[in-house]
GROMACS .gro file of C-alpha atoms in nm:
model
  356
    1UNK     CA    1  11.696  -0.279   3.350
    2UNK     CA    2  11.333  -0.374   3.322
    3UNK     CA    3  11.291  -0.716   3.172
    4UNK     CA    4  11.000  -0.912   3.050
    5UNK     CA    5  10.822  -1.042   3.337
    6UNK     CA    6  10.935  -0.856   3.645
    7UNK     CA    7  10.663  -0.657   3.797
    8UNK     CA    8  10.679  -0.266   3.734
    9UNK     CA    9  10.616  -0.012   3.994
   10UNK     CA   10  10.358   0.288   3.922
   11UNK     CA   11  10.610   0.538   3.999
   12UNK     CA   12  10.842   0.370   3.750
   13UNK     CA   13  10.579   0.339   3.459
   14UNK     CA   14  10.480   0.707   3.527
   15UNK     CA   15  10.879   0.801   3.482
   16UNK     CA   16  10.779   0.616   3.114
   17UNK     CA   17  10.498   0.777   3.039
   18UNK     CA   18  10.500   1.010   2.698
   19UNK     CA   19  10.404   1.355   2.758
   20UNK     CA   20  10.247   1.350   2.391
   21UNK     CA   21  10.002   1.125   2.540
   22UNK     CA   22   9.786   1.315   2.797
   23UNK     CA   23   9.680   1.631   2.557
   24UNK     CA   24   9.454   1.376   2.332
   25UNK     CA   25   9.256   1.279   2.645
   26UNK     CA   26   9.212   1.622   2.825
   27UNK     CA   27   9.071   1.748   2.454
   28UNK     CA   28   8.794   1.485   2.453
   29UNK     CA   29   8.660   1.546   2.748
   30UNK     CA   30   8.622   1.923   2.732
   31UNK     CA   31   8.425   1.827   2.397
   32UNK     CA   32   8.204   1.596   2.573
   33UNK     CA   33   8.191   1.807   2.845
   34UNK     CA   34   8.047   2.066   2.577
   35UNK     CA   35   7.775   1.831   2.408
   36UNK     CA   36   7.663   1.769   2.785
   37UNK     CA   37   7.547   2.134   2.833
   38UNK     CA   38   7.427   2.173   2.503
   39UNK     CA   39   7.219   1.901   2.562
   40UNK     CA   40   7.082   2.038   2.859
   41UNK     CA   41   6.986   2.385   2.682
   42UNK     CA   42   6.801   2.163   2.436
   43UNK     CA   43   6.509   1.995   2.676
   44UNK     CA   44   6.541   2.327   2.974
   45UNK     CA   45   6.539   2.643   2.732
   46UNK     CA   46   6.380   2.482   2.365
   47UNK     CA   47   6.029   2.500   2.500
   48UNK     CA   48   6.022   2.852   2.677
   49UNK     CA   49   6.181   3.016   2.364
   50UNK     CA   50   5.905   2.845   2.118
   51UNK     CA   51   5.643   2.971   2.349
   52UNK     CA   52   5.729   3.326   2.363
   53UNK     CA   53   5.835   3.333   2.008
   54UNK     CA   54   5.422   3.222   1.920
   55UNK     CA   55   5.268   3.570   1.766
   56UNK     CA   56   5.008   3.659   1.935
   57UNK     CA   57   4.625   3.606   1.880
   58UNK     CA   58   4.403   3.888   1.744
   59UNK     CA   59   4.087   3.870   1.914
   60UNK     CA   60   3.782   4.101   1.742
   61UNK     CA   61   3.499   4.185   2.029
   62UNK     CA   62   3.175   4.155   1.838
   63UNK     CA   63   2.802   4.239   1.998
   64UNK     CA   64   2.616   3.872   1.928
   65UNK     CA   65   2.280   3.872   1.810
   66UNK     CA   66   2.144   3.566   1.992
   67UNK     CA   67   2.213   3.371   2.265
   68UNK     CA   68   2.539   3.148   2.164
   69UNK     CA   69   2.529   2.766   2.217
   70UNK     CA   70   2.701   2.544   2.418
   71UNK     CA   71   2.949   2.451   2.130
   72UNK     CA   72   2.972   2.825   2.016
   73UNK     CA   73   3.076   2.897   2.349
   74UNK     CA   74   3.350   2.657   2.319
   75UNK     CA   75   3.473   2.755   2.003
   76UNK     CA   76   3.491   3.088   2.142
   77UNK     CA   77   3.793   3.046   2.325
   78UNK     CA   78   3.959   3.007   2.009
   79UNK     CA   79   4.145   2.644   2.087
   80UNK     CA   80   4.271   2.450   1.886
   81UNK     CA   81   4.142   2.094   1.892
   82UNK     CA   82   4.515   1.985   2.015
   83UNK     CA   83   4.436   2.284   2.315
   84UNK     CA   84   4.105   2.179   2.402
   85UNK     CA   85   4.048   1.984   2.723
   86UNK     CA   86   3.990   1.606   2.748
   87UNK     CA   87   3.635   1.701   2.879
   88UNK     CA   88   3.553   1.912   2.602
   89UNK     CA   89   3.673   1.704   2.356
   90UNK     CA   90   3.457   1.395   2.526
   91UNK     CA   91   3.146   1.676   2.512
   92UNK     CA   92   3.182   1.728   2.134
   93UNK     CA   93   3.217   1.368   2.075
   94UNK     CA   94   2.852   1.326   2.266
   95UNK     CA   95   2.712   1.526   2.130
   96UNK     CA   96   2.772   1.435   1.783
   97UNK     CA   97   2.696   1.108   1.850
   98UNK     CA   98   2.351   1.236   1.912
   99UNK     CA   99   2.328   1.439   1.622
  100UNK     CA  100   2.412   1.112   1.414
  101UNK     CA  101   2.170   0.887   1.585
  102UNK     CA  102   1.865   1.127   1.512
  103UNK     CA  103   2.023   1.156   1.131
  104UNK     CA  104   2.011   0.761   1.118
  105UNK     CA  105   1.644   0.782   1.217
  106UNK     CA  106   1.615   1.102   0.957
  107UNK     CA  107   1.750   0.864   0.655
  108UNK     CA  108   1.581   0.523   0.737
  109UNK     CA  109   1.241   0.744   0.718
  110UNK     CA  110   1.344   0.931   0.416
  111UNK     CA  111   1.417   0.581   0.285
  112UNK     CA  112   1.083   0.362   0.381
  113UNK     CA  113   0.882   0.756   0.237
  114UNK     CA  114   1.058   0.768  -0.081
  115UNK     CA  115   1.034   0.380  -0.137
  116UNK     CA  116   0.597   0.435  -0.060
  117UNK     CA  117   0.638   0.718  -0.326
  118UNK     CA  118   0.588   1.043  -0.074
  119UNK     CA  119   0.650   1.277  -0.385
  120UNK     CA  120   0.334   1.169  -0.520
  121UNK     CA  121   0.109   1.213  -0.164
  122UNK     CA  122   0.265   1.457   0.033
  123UNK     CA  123   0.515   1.649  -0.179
  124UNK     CA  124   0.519   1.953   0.023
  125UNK     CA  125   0.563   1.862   0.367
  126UNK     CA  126   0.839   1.617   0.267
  127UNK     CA  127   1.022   1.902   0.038
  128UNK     CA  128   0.998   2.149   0.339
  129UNK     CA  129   1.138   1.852   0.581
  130UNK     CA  130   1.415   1.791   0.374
  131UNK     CA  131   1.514   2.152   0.350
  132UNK     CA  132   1.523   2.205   0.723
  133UNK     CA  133   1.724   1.916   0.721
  134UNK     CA  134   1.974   2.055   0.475
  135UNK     CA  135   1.983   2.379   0.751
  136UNK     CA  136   2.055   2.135   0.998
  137UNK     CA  137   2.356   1.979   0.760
  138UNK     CA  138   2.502   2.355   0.795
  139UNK     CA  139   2.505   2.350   1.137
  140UNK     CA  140   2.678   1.990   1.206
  141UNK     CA  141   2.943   2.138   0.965
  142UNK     CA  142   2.985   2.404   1.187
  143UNK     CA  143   3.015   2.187   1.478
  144UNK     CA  144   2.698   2.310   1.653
  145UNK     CA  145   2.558   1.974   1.720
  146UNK     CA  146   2.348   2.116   1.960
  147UNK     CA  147   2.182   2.268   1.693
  148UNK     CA  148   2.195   2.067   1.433
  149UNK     CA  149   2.042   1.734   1.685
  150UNK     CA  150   1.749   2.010   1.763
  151UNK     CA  151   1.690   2.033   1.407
  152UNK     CA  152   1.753   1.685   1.320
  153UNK     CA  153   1.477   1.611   1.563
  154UNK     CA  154   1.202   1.866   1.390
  155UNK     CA  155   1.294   1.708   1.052
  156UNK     CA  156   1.206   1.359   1.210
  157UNK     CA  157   0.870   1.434   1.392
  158UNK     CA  158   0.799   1.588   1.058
  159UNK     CA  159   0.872   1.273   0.860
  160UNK     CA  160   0.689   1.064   1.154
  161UNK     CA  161   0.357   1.252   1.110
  162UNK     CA  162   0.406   1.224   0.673
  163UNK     CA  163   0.419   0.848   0.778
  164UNK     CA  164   0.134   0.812   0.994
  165UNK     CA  165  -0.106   1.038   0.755
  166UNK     CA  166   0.007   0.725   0.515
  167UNK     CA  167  -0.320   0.509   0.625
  168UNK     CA  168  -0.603   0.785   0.557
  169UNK     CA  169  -0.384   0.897   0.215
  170UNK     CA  170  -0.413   0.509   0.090
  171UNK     CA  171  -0.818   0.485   0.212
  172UNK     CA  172  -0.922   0.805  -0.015
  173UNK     CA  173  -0.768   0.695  -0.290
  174UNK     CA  174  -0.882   0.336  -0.273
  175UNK     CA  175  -1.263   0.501  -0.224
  176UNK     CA  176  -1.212   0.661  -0.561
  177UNK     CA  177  -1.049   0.409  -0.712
  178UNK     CA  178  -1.353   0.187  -0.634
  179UNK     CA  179  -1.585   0.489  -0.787
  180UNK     CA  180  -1.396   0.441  -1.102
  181UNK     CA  181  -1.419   0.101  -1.113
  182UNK     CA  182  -1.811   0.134  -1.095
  183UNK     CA  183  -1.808   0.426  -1.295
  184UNK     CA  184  -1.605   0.235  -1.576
  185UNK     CA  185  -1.299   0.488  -1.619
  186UNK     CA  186  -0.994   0.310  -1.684
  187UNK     CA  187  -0.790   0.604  -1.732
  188UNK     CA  188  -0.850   0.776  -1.378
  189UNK     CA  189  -0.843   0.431  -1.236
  190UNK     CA  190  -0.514   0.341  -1.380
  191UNK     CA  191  -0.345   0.638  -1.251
  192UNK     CA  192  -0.454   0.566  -0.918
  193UNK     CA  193  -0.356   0.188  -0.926
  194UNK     CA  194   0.003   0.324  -1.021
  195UNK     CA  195   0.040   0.541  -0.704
  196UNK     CA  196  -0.142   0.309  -0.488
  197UNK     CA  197   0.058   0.026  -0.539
  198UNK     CA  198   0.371   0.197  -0.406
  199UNK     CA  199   0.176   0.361  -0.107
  200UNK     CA  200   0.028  -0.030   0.005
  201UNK     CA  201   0.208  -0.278  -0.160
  202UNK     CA  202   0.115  -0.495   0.093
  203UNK     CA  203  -0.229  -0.416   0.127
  204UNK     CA  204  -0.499  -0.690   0.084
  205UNK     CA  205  -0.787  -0.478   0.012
  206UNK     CA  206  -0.583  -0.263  -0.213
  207UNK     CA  207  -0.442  -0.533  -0.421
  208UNK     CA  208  -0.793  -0.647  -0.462
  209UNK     CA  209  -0.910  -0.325  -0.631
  210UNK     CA  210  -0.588  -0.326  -0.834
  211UNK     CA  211  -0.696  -0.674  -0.984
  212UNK     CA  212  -1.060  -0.511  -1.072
  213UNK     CA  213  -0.910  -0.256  -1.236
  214UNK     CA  214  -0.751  -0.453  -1.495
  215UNK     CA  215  -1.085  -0.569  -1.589
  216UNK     CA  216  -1.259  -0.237  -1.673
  217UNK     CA  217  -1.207  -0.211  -2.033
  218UNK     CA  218  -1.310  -0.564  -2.061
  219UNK     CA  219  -1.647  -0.516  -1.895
  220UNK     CA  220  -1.782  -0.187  -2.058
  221UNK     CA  221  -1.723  -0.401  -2.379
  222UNK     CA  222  -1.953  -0.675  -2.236
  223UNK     CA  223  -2.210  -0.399  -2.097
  224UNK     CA  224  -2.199  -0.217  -2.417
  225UNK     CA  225  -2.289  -0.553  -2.578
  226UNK     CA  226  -2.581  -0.630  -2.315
  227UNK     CA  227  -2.727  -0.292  -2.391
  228UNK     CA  228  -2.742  -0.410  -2.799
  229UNK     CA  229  -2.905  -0.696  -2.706
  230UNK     CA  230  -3.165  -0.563  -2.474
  231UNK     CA  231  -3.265  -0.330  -2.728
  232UNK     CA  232  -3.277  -0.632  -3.001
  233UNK     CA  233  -3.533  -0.783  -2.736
  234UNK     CA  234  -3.295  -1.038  -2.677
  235UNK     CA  235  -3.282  -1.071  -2.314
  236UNK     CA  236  -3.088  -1.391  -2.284
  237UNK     CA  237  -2.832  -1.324  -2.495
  238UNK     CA  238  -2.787  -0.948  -2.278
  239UNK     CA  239  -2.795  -1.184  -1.990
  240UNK     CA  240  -2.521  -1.421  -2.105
  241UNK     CA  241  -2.234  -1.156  -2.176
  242UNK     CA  242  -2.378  -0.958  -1.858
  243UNK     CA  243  -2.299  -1.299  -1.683
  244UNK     CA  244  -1.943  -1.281  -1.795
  245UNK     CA  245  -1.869  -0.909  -1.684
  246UNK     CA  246  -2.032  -1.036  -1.287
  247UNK     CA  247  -1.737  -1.328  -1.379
  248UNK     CA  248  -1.449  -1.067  -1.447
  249UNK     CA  249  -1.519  -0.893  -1.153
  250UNK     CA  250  -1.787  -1.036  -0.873
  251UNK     CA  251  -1.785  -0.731  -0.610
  252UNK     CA  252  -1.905  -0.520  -0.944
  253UNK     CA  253  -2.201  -0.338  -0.809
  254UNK     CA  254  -2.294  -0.199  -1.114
  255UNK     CA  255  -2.308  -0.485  -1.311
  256UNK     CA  256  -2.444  -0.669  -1.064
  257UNK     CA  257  -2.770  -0.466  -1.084
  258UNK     CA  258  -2.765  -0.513  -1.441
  259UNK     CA  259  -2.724  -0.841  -1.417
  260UNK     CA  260  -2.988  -0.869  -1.167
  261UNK     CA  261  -3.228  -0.670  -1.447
  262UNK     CA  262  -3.140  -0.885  -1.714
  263UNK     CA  263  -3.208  -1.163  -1.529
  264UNK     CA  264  -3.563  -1.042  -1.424
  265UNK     CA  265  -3.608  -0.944  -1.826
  266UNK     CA  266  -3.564  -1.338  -1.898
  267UNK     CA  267  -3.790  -1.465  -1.648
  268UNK     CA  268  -4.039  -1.194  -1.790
  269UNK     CA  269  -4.012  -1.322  -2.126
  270UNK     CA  270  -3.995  -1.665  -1.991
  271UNK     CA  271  -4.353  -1.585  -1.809
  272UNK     CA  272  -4.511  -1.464  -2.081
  273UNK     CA  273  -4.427  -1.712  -2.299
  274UNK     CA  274  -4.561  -1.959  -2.109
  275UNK     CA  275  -4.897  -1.809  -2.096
  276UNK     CA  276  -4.897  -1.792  -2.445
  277UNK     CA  277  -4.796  -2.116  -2.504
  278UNK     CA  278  -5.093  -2.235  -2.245
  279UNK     CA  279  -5.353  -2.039  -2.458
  280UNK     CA  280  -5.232  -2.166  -2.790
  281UNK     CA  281  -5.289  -2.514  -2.666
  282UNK     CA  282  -5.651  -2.417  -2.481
  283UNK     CA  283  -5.778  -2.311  -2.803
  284UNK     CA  284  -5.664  -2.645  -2.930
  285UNK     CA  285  -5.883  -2.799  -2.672
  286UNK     CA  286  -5.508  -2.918  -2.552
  287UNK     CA  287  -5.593  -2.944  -2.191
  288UNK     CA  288  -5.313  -3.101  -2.038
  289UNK     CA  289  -5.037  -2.900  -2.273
  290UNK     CA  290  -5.239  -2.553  -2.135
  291UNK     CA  291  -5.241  -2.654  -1.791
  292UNK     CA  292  -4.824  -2.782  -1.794
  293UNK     CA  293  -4.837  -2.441  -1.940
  294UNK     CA  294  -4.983  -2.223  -1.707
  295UNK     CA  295  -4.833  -2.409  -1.400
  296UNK     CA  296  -4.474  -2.318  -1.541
  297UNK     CA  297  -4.558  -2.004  -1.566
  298UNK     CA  298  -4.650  -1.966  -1.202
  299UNK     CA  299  -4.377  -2.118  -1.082
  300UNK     CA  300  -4.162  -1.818  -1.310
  301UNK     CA  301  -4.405  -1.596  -1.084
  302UNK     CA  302  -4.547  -1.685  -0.763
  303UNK     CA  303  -4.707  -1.380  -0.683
  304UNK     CA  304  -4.843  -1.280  -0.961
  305UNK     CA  305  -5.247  -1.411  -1.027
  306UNK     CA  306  -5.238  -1.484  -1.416
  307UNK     CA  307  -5.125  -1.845  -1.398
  308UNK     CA  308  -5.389  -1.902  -1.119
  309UNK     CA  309  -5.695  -1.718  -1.341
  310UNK     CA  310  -5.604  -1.915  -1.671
  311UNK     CA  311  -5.598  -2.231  -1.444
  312UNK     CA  312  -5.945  -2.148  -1.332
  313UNK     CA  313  -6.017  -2.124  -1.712
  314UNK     CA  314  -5.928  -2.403  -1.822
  315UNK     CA  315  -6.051  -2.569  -1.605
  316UNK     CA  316  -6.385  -2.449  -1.708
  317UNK     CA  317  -6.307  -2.452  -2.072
  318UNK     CA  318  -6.219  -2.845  -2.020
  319UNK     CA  319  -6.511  -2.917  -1.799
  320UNK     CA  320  -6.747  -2.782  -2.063
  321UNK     CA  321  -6.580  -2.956  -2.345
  322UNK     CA  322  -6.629  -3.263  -2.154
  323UNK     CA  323  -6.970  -3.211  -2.102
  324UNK     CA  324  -7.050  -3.156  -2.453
  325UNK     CA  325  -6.858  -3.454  -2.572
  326UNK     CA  326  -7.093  -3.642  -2.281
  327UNK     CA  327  -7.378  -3.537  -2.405
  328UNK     CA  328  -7.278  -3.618  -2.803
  329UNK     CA  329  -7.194  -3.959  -2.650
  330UNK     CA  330  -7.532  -4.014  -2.503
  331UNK     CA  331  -7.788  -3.913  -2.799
  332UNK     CA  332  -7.554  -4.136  -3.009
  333UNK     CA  333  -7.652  -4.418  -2.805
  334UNK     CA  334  -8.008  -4.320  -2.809
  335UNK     CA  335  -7.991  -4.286  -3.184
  336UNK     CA  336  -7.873  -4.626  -3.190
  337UNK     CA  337  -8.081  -4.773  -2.864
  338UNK     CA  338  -7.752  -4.850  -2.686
  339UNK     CA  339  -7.947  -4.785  -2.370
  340UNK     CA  340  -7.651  -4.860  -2.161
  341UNK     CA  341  -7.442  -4.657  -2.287
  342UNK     CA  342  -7.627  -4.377  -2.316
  343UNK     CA  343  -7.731  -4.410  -1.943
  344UNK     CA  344  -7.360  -4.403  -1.841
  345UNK     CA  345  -7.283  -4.086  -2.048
  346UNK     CA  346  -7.575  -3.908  -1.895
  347UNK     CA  347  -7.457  -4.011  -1.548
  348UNK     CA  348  -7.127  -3.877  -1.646
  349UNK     CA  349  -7.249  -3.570  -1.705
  350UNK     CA  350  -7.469  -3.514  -1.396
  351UNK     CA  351  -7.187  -3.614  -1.141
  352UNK     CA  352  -6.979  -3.336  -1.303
  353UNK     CA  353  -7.216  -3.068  -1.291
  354UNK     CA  354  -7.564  -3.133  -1.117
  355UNK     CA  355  -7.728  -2.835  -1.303
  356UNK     CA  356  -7.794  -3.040  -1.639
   0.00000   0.00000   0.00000
C-alpha cells in the first residue's frame, strides 16, 4: 500500500492514471493547433486575395489639346494620393507653397490698392487683374499649381504697375485741384479732395490743397464783396475784405493779384488826394500845409513828376506872396517915415529875387 509520504515511482503513478483524463488534453491542442494555421492564412493569403479582388480601372485614351503640365502629368497616372510616391507628394507640396507665397503678395497688394481707393483711379486694370486671378483660383483647385503660380504672378506684376502709376494719378489730380481752387469751384474741387485723400493720405503737398479747399466758398464771398466795393469807389473797404480772402488762403494766386490791385487802387486814391489837399491849402496861401501835402504825395509815388511840379509851384506861388507882402511892408514904412524899416523890407526883397 501507498501511504502518505513514501515516494511514488512513475511507473506506479502511470498504473493510476485515469484514462478519462488524456482525451481533454489531446482535444485542446488540435484546436489550438487549428487557430495557429488560421492565423497564418490571415497575414500570408488576406493581402493577395484583396488585391486581385480590386475591379479594375477604366482608362479612356483622349487626343489633348495642349501641352499637359507637370501636375497634369501626374494626375494622369490616375493615383491616388495614398499611391503616389513620397517624391511626388514632396513636388506638389512645393509647388503649392509657391503658388501661396505669390497669392500672399497678390492679397497684401489688393489690400494697400483697395485701402488708396483703386476703384476710383484705375478701375479697369484692377477689375481685369482680379479676374485673371479668379482663373488662376480654378486652377489651384485643380491642383495645377504650376499654373495657377504662373498666373498668380501676371496678376501681381499687374497690381505692381496699378501701384507705381499711383504717383503721376495723385499729381494730375492735385494740378486740377489747384485750378479749381483758383478758379473758385467748390463742387469740382470737393470731389477731387474726396478721392485724393484716399490716394495720398500722407501727402504734404496734398493735404495742403485739401486745407485750401475748404476755404473756397468763403473767399468768392469776400471777392464778391471786394468787387461791390470797388464799384462803390470804395477802394479801402475792397481792400480790407480782399485782405481777409489772401488770410484764408496765402498761396491764392488769384486773390493775390486782386489784392495786389486793390492795393494799388488805395495808394491811387491816397495820391490824389494828397494833391488835392496840397492845392486846397495853396490857394489858401497855406504854404507849409501844401508843401506837407505834396511831399506825401510823392512819397505814395516816387516816379511819378506831379508832386515834384506842384513843389516847384509853390514854391513860386510862396516866393511871390512873400514878395508882395515885402513890398506892402516897405511903402508902409515910407508912408509913415519908418526909414528903417522900410530899408530892411526892401533888402528883403532884393536878396530873394535880384530882378526888383
Amino acid at each position: 500500500p501507498i501511504t502518505a509520504f513514501d515516494p511514488v515511482s512513475p511507473e506506479a503513478q502511470a498504473s493510476h492514471t485515469p484514462v478519462g483524463s488524456v482525451q481533454p488534453n489531446l482535444f485542446f491542442a488540435a484546436v489550438l493547433g487549428v487557430g495557429v494555421v488560421a492565423l497564418i492564412g490571415v497575414f500570408f493569403a488576406l493581402p493577395n486575395w484583396v488585391e486581385n479582388s480590386e475591379p479594375p480601372v477604366a482608362v479612356v485614351a483622349m487626343e489633348p489639346t495642349s501641352k499637359p503640365s507637370p501636375n497634369e502629368v501626374q494626375m494622369s497616372s490616375a493615383q491616388t494620393p495614398s499611391e503616389r510616391s513620397p517624391f511626388s507628394e514632396a513636388q506638389l507640396a512645393r509647388e503649392r507653397r509657391a503658388a501661396q507665397e505669390v497669392l500672399q503678395i497678390i492679397l497684401e497688394a489688393q489690400e494697400n490698392l483697395q485701402t488708396l481707393g483703386v476703384e476710383l483711379w484705375a478701375a479697369n486694370k484692377y477689375e481685369t487683374a482680379v479676374q485673371e486671378a479668379l482663373s488662376g483660383d480654378a486652377a489651384y483647385r485643380e491642383r495645377d499649381f504650376v499654373t495657377a503660380t504662373e498666373i498668380y504672378q501676371s496678376v501681381a506684376d499687374q497690381l505692381l504697375a496699378i501701384e507705381q502709376q499711383l504717383p503721376d494719378e495723385i499729381s494730375q489730380r492735385l494740378e486740377i485741384l489747384i485750378a479749381a481752387i483758383e478758379q473758385g469751384d467748390a463742387i469740382a474741387a470737393a470731389a477731387l479732395a474726396s478721392e485724393l485723400e484716399l490716394m495720398a493720405p500722407d501727402r504734404a503737398d496734398v493735404a495742403s490743397a485739401l486745407d485750401r479747399a475748404k476755404h473756397i466758398s468763403a473767399i468768392n464771398a469776400l471777392v464778391a464783396e471786394a468787387d461791390q466795393y470797388t464799384e462803390s469807389a470804395d477802394p479801402k473797404a475792397a481792400l480790407e475784405s480782399l485782405q481777409q480772402a489772401s488770410n484764408l488762403d496765402p498761396e491764392h494766386q488769384r486773390v493775390a493779384g486782386l489784392l495786389q490791385n486793390a492795393k494799388q487802387a488805395v495808394n491811387d486814391s491816397d495820391f490824389a488826394e494828397a494833391m488835392s489837399q496840397g492845392f486846397d491849402a495853396l490857394e489858401q496861401a497855406s504854404f507849409e500845409n501844401a508843401r506837407n501835402a505834396f511831399r506825401r504825395a510823392a512819397k505814395l509815388k516816387p516816379g511819378s513828376q506831379s508832386p515834384a511840379l506842384a513843389l516847384r509851384e509853390l514854391d513860386t506861388v510862396e516866393t511871390i506872396a512873400t514878395l508882395n507882402h515885402l513890398k506892402t511892408e516897405g511903402e508902409q514904412a515910407e508912408t509913415a517915415e519908418d526909414w528903417q524899416t522900410a530899408l530892411t523890407a526892401y533888402q528883403a526883397a532884393v536878396a530873394m529875387d535880384e530882378s526888383i
